[in-house]
XYZ file of C-alpha atoms in Angstrom:
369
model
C -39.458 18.596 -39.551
C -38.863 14.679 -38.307
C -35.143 15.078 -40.258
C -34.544 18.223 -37.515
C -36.263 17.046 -34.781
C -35.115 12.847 -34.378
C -30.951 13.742 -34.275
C -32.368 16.657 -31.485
C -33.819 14.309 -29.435
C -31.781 11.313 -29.768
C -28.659 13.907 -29.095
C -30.287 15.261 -26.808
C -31.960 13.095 -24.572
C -28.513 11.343 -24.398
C -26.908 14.589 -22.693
C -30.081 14.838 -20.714
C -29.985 11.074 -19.718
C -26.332 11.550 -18.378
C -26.216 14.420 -16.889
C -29.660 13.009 -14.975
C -27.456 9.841 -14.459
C -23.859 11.390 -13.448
C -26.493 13.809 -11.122
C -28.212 10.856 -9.255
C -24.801 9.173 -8.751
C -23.143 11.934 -7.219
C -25.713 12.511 -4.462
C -25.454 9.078 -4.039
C -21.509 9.124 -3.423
C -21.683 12.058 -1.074
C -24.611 11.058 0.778
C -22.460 7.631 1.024
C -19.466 9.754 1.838
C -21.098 11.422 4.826
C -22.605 8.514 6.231
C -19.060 6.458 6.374
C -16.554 8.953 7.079
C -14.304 6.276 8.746
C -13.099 5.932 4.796
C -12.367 8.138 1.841
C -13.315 5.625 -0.658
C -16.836 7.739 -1.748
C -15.719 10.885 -1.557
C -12.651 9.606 -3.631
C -14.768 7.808 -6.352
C -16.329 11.456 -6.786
C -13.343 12.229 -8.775
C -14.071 9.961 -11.617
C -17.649 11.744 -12.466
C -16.121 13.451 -15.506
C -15.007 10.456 -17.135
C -18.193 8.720 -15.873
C -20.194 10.889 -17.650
C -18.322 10.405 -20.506
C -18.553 7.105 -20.870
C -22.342 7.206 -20.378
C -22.811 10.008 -22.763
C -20.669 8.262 -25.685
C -22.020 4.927 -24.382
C -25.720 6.149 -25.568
C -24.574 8.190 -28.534
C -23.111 5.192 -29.885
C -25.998 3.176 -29.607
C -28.831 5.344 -30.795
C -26.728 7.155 -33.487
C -28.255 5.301 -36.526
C -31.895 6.011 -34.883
C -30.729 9.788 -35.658
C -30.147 9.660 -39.155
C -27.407 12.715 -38.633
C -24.789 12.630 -41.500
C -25.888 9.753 -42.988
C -22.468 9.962 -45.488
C -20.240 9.823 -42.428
C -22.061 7.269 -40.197
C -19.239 4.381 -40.455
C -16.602 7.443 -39.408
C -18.488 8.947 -36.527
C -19.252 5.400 -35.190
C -15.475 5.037 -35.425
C -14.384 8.345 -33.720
C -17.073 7.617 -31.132
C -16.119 3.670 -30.296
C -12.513 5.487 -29.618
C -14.098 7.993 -27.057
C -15.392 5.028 -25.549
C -12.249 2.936 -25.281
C -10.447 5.822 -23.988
C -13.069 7.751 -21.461
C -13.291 3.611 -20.180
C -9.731 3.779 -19.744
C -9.941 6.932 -17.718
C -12.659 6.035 -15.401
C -10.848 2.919 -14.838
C -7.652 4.646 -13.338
C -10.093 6.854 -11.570
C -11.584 4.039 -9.959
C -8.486 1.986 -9.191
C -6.808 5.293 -7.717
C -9.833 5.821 -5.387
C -9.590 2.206 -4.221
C -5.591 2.465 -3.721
C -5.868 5.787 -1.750
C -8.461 4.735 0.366
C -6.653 1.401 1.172
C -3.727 3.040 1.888
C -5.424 5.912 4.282
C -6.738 3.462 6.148
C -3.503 1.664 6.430
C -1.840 4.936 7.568
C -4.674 5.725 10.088
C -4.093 2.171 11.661
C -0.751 1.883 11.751
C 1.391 4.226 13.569
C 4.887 3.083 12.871
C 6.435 5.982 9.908
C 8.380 3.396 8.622
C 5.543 0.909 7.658
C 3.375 3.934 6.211
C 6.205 5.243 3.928
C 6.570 1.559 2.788
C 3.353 0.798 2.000
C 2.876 4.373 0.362
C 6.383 3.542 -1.713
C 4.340 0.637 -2.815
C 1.157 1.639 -3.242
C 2.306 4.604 -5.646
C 4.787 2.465 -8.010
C 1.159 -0.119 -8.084
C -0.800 3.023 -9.353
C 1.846 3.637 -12.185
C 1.830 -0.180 -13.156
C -2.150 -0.339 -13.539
C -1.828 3.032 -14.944
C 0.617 1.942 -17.636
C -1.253 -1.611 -18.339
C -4.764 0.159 -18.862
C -3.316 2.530 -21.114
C -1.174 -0.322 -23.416
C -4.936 -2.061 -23.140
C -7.026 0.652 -24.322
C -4.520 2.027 -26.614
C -4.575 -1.963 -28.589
C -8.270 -2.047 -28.382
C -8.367 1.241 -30.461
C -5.988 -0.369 -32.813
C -7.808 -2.980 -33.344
C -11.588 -1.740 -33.814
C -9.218 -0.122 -37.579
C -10.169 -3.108 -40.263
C -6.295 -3.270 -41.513
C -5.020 -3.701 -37.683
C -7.394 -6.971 -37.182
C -5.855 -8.031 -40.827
C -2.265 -7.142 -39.350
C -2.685 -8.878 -36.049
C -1.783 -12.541 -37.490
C 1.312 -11.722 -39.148
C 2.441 -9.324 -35.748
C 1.413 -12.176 -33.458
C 3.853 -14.194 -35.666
C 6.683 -12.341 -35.623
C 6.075 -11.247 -31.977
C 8.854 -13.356 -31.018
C 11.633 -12.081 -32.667
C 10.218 -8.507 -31.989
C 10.453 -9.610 -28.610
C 14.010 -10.077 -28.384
C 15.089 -7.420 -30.187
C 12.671 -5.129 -28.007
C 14.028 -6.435 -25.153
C 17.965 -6.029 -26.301
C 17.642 -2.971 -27.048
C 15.327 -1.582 -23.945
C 17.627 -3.563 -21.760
C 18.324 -0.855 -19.433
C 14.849 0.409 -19.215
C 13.766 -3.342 -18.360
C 16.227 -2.924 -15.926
C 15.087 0.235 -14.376
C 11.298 -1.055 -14.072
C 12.229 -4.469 -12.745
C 14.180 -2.437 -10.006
C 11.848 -0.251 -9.210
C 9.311 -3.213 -8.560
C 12.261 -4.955 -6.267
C 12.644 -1.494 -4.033
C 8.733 -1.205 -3.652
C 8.043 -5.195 -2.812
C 11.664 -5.596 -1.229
C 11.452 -2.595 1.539
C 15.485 -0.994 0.362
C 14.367 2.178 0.182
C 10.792 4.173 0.609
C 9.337 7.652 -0.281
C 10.432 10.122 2.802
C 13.552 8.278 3.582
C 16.578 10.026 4.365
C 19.632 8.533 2.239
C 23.375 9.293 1.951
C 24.040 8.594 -1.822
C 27.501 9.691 -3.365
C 28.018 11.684 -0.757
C 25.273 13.530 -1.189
C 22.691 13.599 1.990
C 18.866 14.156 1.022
C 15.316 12.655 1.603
C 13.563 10.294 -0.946
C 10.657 12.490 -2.907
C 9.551 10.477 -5.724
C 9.792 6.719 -6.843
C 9.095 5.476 -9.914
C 9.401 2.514 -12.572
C 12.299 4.108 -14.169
C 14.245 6.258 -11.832
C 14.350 7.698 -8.067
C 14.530 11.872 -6.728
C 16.493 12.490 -3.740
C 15.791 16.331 -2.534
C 19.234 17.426 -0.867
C 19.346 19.855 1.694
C 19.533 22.330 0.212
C 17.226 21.973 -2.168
C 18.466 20.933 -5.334
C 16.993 17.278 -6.448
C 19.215 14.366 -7.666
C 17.377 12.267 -10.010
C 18.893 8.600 -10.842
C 18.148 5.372 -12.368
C 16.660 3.051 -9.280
C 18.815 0.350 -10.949
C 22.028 2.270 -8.816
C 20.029 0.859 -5.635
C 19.826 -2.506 -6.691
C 23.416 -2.390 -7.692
C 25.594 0.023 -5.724
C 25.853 0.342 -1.820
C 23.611 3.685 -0.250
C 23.465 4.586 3.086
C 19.689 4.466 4.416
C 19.570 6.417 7.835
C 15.329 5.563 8.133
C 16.147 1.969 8.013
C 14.518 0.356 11.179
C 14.221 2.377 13.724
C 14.998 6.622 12.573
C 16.790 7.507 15.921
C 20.617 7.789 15.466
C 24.021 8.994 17.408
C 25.768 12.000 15.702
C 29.249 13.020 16.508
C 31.347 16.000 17.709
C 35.166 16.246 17.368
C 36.867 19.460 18.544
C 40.928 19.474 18.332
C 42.319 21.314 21.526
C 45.038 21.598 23.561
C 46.761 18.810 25.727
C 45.459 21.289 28.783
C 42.346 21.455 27.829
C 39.910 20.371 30.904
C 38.095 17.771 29.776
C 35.586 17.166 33.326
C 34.459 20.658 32.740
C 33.756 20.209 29.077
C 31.813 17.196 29.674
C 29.579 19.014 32.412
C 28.982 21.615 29.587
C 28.183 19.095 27.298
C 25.195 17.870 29.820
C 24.443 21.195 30.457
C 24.217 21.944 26.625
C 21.888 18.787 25.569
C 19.601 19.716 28.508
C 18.655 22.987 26.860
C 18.396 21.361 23.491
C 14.694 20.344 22.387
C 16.243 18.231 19.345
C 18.033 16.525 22.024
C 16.165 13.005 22.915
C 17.584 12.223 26.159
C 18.895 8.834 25.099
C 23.135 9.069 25.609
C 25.851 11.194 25.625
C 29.434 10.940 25.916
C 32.699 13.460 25.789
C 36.146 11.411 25.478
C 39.561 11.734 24.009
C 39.962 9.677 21.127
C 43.617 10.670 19.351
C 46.316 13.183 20.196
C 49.161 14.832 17.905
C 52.364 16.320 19.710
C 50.166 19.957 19.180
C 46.122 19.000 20.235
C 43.964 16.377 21.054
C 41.239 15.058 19.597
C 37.835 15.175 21.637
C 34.608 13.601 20.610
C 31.252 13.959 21.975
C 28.190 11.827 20.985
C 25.016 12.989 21.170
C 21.642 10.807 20.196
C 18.267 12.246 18.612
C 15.311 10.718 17.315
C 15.732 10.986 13.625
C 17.974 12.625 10.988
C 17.252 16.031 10.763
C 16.917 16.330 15.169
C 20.932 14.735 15.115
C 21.839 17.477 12.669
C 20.984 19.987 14.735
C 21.981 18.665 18.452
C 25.482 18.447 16.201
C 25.812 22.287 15.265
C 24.263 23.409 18.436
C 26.741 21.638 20.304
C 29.593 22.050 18.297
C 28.684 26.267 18.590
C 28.581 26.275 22.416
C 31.182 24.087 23.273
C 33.691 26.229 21.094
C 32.354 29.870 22.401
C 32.679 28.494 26.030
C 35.850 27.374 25.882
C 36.768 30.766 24.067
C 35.149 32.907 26.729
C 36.100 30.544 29.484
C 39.379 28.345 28.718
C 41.202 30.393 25.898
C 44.265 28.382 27.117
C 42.223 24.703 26.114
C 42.394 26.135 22.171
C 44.640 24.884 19.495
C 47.886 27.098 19.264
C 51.050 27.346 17.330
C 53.714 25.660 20.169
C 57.432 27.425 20.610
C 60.036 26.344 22.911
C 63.732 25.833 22.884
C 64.797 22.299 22.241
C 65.238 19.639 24.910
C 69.028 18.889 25.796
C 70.477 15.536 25.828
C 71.449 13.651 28.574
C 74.654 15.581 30.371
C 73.216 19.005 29.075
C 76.098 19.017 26.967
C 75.357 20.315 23.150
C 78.483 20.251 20.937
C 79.787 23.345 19.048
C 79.015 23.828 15.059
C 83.520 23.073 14.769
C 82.759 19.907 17.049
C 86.252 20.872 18.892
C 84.511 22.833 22.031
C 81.662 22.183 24.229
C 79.687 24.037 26.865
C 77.391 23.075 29.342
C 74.332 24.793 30.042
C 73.255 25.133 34.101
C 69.664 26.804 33.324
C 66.893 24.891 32.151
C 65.545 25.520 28.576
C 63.248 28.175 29.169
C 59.188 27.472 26.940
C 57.409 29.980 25.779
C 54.066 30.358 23.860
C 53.250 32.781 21.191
């Protein structure tokens, strides 16, 4: 009977303990969450009760698990197997606890500060710190399990000896991937480039959606994601339109005819903007900037507070300018030119023989198809 009954209660009084444990700490957290709702940070520790209770549960297994006499055979095993549950629950809660910190740090931040571009660097940041502590508690735990294994402790002198030369040949051969991580630490702590930022990268317009260690997305407009090592923006030139301040100047060019009435296009071009919500009231401007011997070229600018607001003052401009002129000044579009040729001085144009000439009295007449 005491063979059936001890491993029952030392088993179970350990499940009983923690869940009476991870119980009493929960009410805690949310009676601590409701009390300071200015922060997340309780409500966010809440997360972590799963691997809390696992570390509490192997925690007392693995100290009361000779008291229980339970497999007696396979004692040095199960102590093994549950010394790794213990390293690697402590591991989890860990990250739990360091992402609940982070998060609330950062919501704060965000709550305080009201400038986008600050928030999306600090939130660049604040993820690529999650993945580092992430990746360093997991190389930790994953050596402390190692080494609890007899032969890994008898291993460790001879690795820690040859560590050197393991070194360099690690780091020759993961060369680029060093690269890629040191990077990504230089575009979080050096501000180039942030999550939510809209970039121009070979050719290719988009918005920043995930940063890591090793490489950077950029969702497009339409949708599709390019994904590339954050080594290119350490290395190669990108065009960053949420650098400083996100309101820009977009431009218009329309190619017209020489007659084309210009003072009536440009108090179209006010009318236009003033009907346009993406329009931010900033500038705007309508002048000739080249001519051909068929058209001119006219350019209007137009200002908007960020990106996506210039993009569509642009088309909505570019839509209404070119049906009013069609509806109102057909003659101010582009058109295939005919006309006789332009006599010489004298009016006098010599015969295909050369021996006879003629001299015309009308002017050359112009026509227009």
């Amino acid at each position: 009977m005491e063979n059936v009954l001890r491993p029952l209660i030392v088993v179970g009084g350990a499940v009983v303990l923690t869940l009476l444990i991870g119980w009493v700490t929960d009410l805690l957290l949310r009676k601590a969450d409701s009390r300071h709702s200015e922060t997340p940070l309780w409500g966010l520790l809440r997360r972590g009760r799963v691997p809390y209770q696992l570390v509490l549960c192997t925690a007392l297994l693995r100290g009361s698990y000779d008291q229980a006499e339970l497999i007696r055979e396979h004692r040095i095993a199960v102590g093994q197997v549950l010394t790794l549950v213990l390293i690697g629950s402590a591991a989890w809660l860990v990250v739990r606890i360091a992402a609940a910190v982070v998060d609330s740090t950062y919501d704060r931040y965000a709550r305080v500060h009201h400038d986008a571009a600050r928030v999306r660097r600090v939130r660049t940041q604040v993820s690529l710190i999650m993945r580092v502590v992430t990746a360093i508690v997991g190389v930790v735990a994953v050596a402390a399990m190692l080494l609890t294994f007899p032969a890994m402790r008898a291993a460790g002198a001879s690795l820690l000896a040859s560590a050197g030369v393991l070194g360099i040949v690690a780091g020759v051969a993961a060369q680029s991937t060093l690269a890629n991580m040191f990077a990504g630490l230089q575009i979080a702590f050096g501000d180039m480039v942030r999550l939510g930022d809209t970039v121009v990268v070979d050719g290719e317009w988009g918005t920043v959606e995930e940063i890591t260690l090793t490489f950077l997305t950029v969702r497009t407009w339409d949708e599709r994601r390019i994904t590339m090592p954050v080594s290119y923006f350490t290395s190669k030139p990108f065009e960053n339109w949420s650098r400083g301040t996100p309101q820009m100047t977009g431009i218009v060019y329309w190619h017209l005819d020489h007659s084309a009435p210009l003072e009536p296009m440009r108090e179209k071009l006010r009318d236009i903007l003033r009907e346009c919500p993406a329009w931010d009231g900033r500038d705007y401007g309508l002048v000739v900037t080249d001519s051909t011997p068929n058209t001119i070229q006219v350019r209007a600018l137009v200002t908007a507070k960020d990106a996506d607001d210039v993009w569509k003052v642009r088309v909505t401009v570019r839509e209404q300018m070119i049906t009013w002129l069609a509806a109102e000044h057909p003659y101010a579009l582009p058109r295939v030119n005919t006309a006789d040729a332009v006599l010489p001085p004298g009016g006098i144009i010599p015969s295909q023989d050369g021996a006879a000439a003629r001299r015309l009295h009308e002017p050359p007449r112009a026509g227009r198809d």
